[in-house]
Tab-separated table of N, CA and C in Angstrom:
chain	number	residue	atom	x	y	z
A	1	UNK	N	-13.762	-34.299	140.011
A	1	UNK	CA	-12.578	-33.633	139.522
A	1	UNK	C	-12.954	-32.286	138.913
A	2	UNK	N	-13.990	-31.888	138.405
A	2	UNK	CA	-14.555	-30.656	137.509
A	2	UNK	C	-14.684	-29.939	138.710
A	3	UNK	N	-15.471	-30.483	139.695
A	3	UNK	CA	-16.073	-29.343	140.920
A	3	UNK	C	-14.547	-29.031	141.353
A	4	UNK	N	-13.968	-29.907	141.928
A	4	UNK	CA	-12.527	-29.451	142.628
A	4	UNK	C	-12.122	-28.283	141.634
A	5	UNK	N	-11.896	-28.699	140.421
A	5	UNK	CA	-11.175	-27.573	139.031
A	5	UNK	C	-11.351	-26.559	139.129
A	6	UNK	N	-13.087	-26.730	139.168
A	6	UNK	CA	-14.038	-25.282	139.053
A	6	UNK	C	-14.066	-24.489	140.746
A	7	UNK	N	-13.859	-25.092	141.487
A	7	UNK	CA	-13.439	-24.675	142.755
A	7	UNK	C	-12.466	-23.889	142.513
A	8	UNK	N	-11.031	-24.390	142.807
A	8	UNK	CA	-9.832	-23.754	142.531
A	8	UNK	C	-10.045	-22.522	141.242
A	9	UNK	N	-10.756	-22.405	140.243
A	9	UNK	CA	-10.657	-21.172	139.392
A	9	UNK	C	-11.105	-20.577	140.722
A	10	UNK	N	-12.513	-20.409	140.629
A	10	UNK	CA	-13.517	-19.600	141.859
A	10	UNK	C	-12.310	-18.454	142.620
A	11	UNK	N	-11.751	-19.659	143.447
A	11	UNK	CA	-10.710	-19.381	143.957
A	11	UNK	C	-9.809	-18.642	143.758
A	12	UNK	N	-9.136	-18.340	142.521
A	12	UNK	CA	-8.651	-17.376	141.593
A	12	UNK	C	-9.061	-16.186	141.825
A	13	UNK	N	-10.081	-16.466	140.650
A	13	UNK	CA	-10.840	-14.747	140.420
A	13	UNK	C	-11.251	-14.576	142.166
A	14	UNK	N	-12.115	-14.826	142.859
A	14	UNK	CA	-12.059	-14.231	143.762
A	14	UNK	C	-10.486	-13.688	144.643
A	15	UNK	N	-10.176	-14.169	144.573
A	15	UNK	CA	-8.677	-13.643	145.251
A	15	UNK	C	-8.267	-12.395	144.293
A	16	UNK	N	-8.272	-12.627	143.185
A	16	UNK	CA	-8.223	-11.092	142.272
A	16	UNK	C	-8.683	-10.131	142.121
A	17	UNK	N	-10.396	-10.762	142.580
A	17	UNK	CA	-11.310	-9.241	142.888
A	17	UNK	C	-10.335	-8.927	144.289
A	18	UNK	N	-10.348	-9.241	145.345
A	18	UNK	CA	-10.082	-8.840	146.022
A	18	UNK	C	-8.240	-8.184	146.671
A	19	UNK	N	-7.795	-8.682	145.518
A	19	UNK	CA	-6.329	-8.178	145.215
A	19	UNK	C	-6.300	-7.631	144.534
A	20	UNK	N	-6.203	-6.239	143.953
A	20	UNK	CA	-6.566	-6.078	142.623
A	20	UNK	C	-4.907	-5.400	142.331
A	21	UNK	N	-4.203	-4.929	143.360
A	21	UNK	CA	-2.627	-4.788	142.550
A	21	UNK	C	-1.340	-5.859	142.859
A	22	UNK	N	-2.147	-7.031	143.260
A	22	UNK	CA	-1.142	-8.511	143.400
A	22	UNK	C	-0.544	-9.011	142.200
A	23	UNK	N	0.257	-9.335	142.454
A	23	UNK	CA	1.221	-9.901	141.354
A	23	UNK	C	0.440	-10.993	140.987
A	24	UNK	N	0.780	-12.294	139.992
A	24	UNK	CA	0.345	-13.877	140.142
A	24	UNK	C	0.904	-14.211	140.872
A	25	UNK	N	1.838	-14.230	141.620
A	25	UNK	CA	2.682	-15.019	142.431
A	25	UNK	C	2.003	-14.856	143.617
A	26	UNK	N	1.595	-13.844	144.111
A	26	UNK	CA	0.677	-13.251	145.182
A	26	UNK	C	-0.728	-14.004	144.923
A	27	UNK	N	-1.290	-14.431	143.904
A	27	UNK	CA	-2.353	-14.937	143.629
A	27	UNK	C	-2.159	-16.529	144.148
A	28	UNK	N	-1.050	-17.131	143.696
A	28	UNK	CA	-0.603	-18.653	143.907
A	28	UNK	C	-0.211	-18.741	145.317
A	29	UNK	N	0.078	-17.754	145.989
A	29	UNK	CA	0.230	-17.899	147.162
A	29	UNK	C	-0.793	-17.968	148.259
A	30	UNK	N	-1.881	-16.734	147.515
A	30	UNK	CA	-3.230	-17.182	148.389
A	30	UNK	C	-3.611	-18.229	148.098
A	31	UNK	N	-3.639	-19.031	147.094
A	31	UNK	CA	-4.277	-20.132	146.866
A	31	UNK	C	-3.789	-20.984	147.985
A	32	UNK	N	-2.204	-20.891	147.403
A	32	UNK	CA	-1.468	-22.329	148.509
A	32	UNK	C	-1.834	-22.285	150.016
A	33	UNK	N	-1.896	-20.754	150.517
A	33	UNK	CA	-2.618	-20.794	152.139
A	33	UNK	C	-3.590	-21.306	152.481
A	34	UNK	N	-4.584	-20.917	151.160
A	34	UNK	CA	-6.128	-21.516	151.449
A	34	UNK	C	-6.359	-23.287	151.416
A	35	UNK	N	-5.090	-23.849	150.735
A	35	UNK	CA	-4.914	-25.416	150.365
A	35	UNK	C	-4.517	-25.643	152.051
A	36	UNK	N	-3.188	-24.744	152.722
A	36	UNK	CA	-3.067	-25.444	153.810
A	36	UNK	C	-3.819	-24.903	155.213
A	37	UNK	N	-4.953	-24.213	155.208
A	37	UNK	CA	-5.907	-23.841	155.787
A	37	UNK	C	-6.927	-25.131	156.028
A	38	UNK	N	-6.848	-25.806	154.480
A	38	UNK	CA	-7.912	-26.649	153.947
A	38	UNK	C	-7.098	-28.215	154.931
A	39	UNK	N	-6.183	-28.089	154.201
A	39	UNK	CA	-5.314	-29.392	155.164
A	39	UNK	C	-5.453	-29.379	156.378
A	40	UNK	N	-5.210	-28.302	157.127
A	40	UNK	CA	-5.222	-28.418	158.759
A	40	UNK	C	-6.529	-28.536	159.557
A	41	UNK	N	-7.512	-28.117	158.333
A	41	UNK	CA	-8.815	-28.170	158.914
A	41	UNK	C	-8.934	-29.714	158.494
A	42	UNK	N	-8.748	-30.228	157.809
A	42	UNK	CA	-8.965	-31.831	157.819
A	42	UNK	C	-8.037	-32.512	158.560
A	43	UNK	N	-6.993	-32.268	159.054
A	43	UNK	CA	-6.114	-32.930	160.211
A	43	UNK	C	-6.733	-32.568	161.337
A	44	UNK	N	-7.170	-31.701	161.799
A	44	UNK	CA	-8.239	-31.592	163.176
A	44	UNK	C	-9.119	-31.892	163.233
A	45	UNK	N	-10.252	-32.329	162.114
A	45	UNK	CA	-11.370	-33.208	162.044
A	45	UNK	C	-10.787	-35.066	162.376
A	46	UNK	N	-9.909	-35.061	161.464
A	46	UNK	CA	-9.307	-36.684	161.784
A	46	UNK	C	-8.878	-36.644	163.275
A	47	UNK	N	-8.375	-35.844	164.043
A	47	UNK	CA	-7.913	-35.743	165.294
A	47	UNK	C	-9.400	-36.094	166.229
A	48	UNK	N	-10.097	-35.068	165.835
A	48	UNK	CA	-11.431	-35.142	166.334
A	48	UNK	C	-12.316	-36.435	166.307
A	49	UNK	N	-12.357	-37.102	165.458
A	49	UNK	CA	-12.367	-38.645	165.085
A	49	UNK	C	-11.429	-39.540	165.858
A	50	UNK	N	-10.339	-39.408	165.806
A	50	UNK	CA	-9.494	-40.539	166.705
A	50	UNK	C	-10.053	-40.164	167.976
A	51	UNK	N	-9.926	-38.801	168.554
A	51	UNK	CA	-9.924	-38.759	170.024
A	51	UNK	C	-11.796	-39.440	170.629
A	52	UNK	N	-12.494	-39.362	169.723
A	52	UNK	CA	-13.804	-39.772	169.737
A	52	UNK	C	-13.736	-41.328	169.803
A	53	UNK	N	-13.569	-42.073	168.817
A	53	UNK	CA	-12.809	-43.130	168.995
A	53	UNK	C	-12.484	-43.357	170.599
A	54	UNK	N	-11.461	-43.043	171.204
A	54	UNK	CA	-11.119	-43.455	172.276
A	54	UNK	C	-11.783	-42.617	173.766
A	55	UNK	N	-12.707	-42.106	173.135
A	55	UNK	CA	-13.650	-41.562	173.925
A	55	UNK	C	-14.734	-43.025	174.600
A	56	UNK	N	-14.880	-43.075	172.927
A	56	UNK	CA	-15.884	-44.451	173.292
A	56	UNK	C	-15.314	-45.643	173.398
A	57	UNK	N	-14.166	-46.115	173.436
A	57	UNK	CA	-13.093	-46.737	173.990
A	57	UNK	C	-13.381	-47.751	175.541
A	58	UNK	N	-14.426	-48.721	175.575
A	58	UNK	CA	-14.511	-49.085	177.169
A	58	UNK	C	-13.412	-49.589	177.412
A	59	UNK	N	-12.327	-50.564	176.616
A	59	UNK	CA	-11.525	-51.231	176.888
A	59	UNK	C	-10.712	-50.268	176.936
A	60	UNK	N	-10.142	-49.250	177.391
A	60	UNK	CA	-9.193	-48.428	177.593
A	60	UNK	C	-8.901	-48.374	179.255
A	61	UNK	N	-8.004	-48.084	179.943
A	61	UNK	CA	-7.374	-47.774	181.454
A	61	UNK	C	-7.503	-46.051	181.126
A	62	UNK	N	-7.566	-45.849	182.268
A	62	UNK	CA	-7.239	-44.154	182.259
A	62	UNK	C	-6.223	-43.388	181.795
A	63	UNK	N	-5.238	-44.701	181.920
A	63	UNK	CA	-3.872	-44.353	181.829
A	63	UNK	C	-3.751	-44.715	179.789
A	64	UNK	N	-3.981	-45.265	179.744
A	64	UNK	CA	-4.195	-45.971	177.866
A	64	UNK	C	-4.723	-45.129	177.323
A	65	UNK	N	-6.108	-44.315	177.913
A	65	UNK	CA	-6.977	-42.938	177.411
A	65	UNK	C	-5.908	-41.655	177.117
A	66	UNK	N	-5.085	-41.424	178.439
A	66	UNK	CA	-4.416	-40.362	178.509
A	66	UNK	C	-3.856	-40.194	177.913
A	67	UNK	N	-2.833	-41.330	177.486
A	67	UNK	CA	-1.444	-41.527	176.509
A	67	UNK	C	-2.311	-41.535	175.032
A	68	UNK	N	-2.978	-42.097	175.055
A	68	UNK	CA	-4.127	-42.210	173.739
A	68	UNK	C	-4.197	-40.174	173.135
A	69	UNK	N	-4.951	-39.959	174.103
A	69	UNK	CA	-5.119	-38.518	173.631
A	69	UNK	C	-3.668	-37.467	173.556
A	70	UNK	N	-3.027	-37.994	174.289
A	70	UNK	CA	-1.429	-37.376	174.308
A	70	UNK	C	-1.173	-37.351	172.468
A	71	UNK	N	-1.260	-38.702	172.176
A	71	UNK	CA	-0.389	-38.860	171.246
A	71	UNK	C	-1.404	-38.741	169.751
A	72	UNK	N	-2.609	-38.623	169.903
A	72	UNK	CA	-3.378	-38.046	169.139
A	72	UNK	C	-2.885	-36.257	169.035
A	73	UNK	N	-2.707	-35.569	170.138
A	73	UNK	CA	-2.593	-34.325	170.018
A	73	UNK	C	-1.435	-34.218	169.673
A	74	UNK	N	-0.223	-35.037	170.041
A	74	UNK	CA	0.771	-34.663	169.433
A	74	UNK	C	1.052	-34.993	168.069
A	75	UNK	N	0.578	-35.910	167.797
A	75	UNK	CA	0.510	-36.146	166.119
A	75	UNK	C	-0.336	-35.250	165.488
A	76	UNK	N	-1.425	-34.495	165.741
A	76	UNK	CA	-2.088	-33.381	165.486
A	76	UNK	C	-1.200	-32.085	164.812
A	77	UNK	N	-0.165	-31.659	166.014
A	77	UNK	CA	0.137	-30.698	166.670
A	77	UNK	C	1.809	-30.606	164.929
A	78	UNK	N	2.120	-32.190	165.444
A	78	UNK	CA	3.173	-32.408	164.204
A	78	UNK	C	2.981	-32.037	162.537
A	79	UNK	N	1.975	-32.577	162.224
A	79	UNK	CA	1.383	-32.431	161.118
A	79	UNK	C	0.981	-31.137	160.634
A	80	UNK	N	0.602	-30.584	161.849
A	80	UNK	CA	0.468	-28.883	161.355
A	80	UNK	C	0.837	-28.797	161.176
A	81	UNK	N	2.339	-28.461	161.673
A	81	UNK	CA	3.933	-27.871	161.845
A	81	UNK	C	3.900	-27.977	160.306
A	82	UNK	N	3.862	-29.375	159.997
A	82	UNK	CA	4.440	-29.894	157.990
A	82	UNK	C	3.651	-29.326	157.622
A	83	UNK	N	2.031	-29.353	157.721
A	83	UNK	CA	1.672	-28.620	156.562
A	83	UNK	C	1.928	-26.974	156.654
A	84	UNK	N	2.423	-26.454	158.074
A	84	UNK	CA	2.669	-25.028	157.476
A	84	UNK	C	3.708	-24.404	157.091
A	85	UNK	N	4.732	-25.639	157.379
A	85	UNK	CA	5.583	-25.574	156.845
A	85	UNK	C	6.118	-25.381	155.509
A	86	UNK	N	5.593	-26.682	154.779
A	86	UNK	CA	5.455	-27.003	153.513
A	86	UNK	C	5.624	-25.696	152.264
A	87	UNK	N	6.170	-25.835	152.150
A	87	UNK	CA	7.007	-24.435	150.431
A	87	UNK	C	5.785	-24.283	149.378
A	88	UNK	N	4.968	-23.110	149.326
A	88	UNK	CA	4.239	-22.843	148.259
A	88	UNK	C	5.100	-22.834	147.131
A	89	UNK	N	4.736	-23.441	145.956
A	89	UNK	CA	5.528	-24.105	144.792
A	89	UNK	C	4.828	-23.065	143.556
């Protein structure tokens, strides 16, 4: 919990050196991008994991694989959408 904390300051001041006539609101906003930067890069690792999963899958049909990876990518593809969606607060 400290590292995450001390992360997110980091996070801060660097965004301030490098903003230097941003509002805070402009500051909370880079943050929130970099949170759903952070999210989508962990929804494509889990993607990357399932589809591996059914990579190594012997009991799968070609057809079970296909639909398999279909619906891995489309649940992928969904989840982005929300997290980029999602309202910086």
């Amino acid at each position: 919990m400290r590292i995450h904390l001390f992360l997110k300051v980091s996070l801060v001041f660097l965004a301030m050196d490098a903003c230097e006539s941003c509002e805070p609101e402009d500051l909370l906003d880079i943050e929130c991008q970099s949170q759903k930067a952070e999210d989508i890069s962990a929804a494509e690792d889990a993607a990357d994991f399932f589809r591996q999963g059914a990579i190594n899958d012997e009991n799968l049909s070609e057809e079970e694989f296909e639909e398999t990876i279909a619906d891995i990518n489309s649940t992928l593809e969904d989840t982005k959408r929300r997290i980029r969606d999602r309202p910086c607060n």
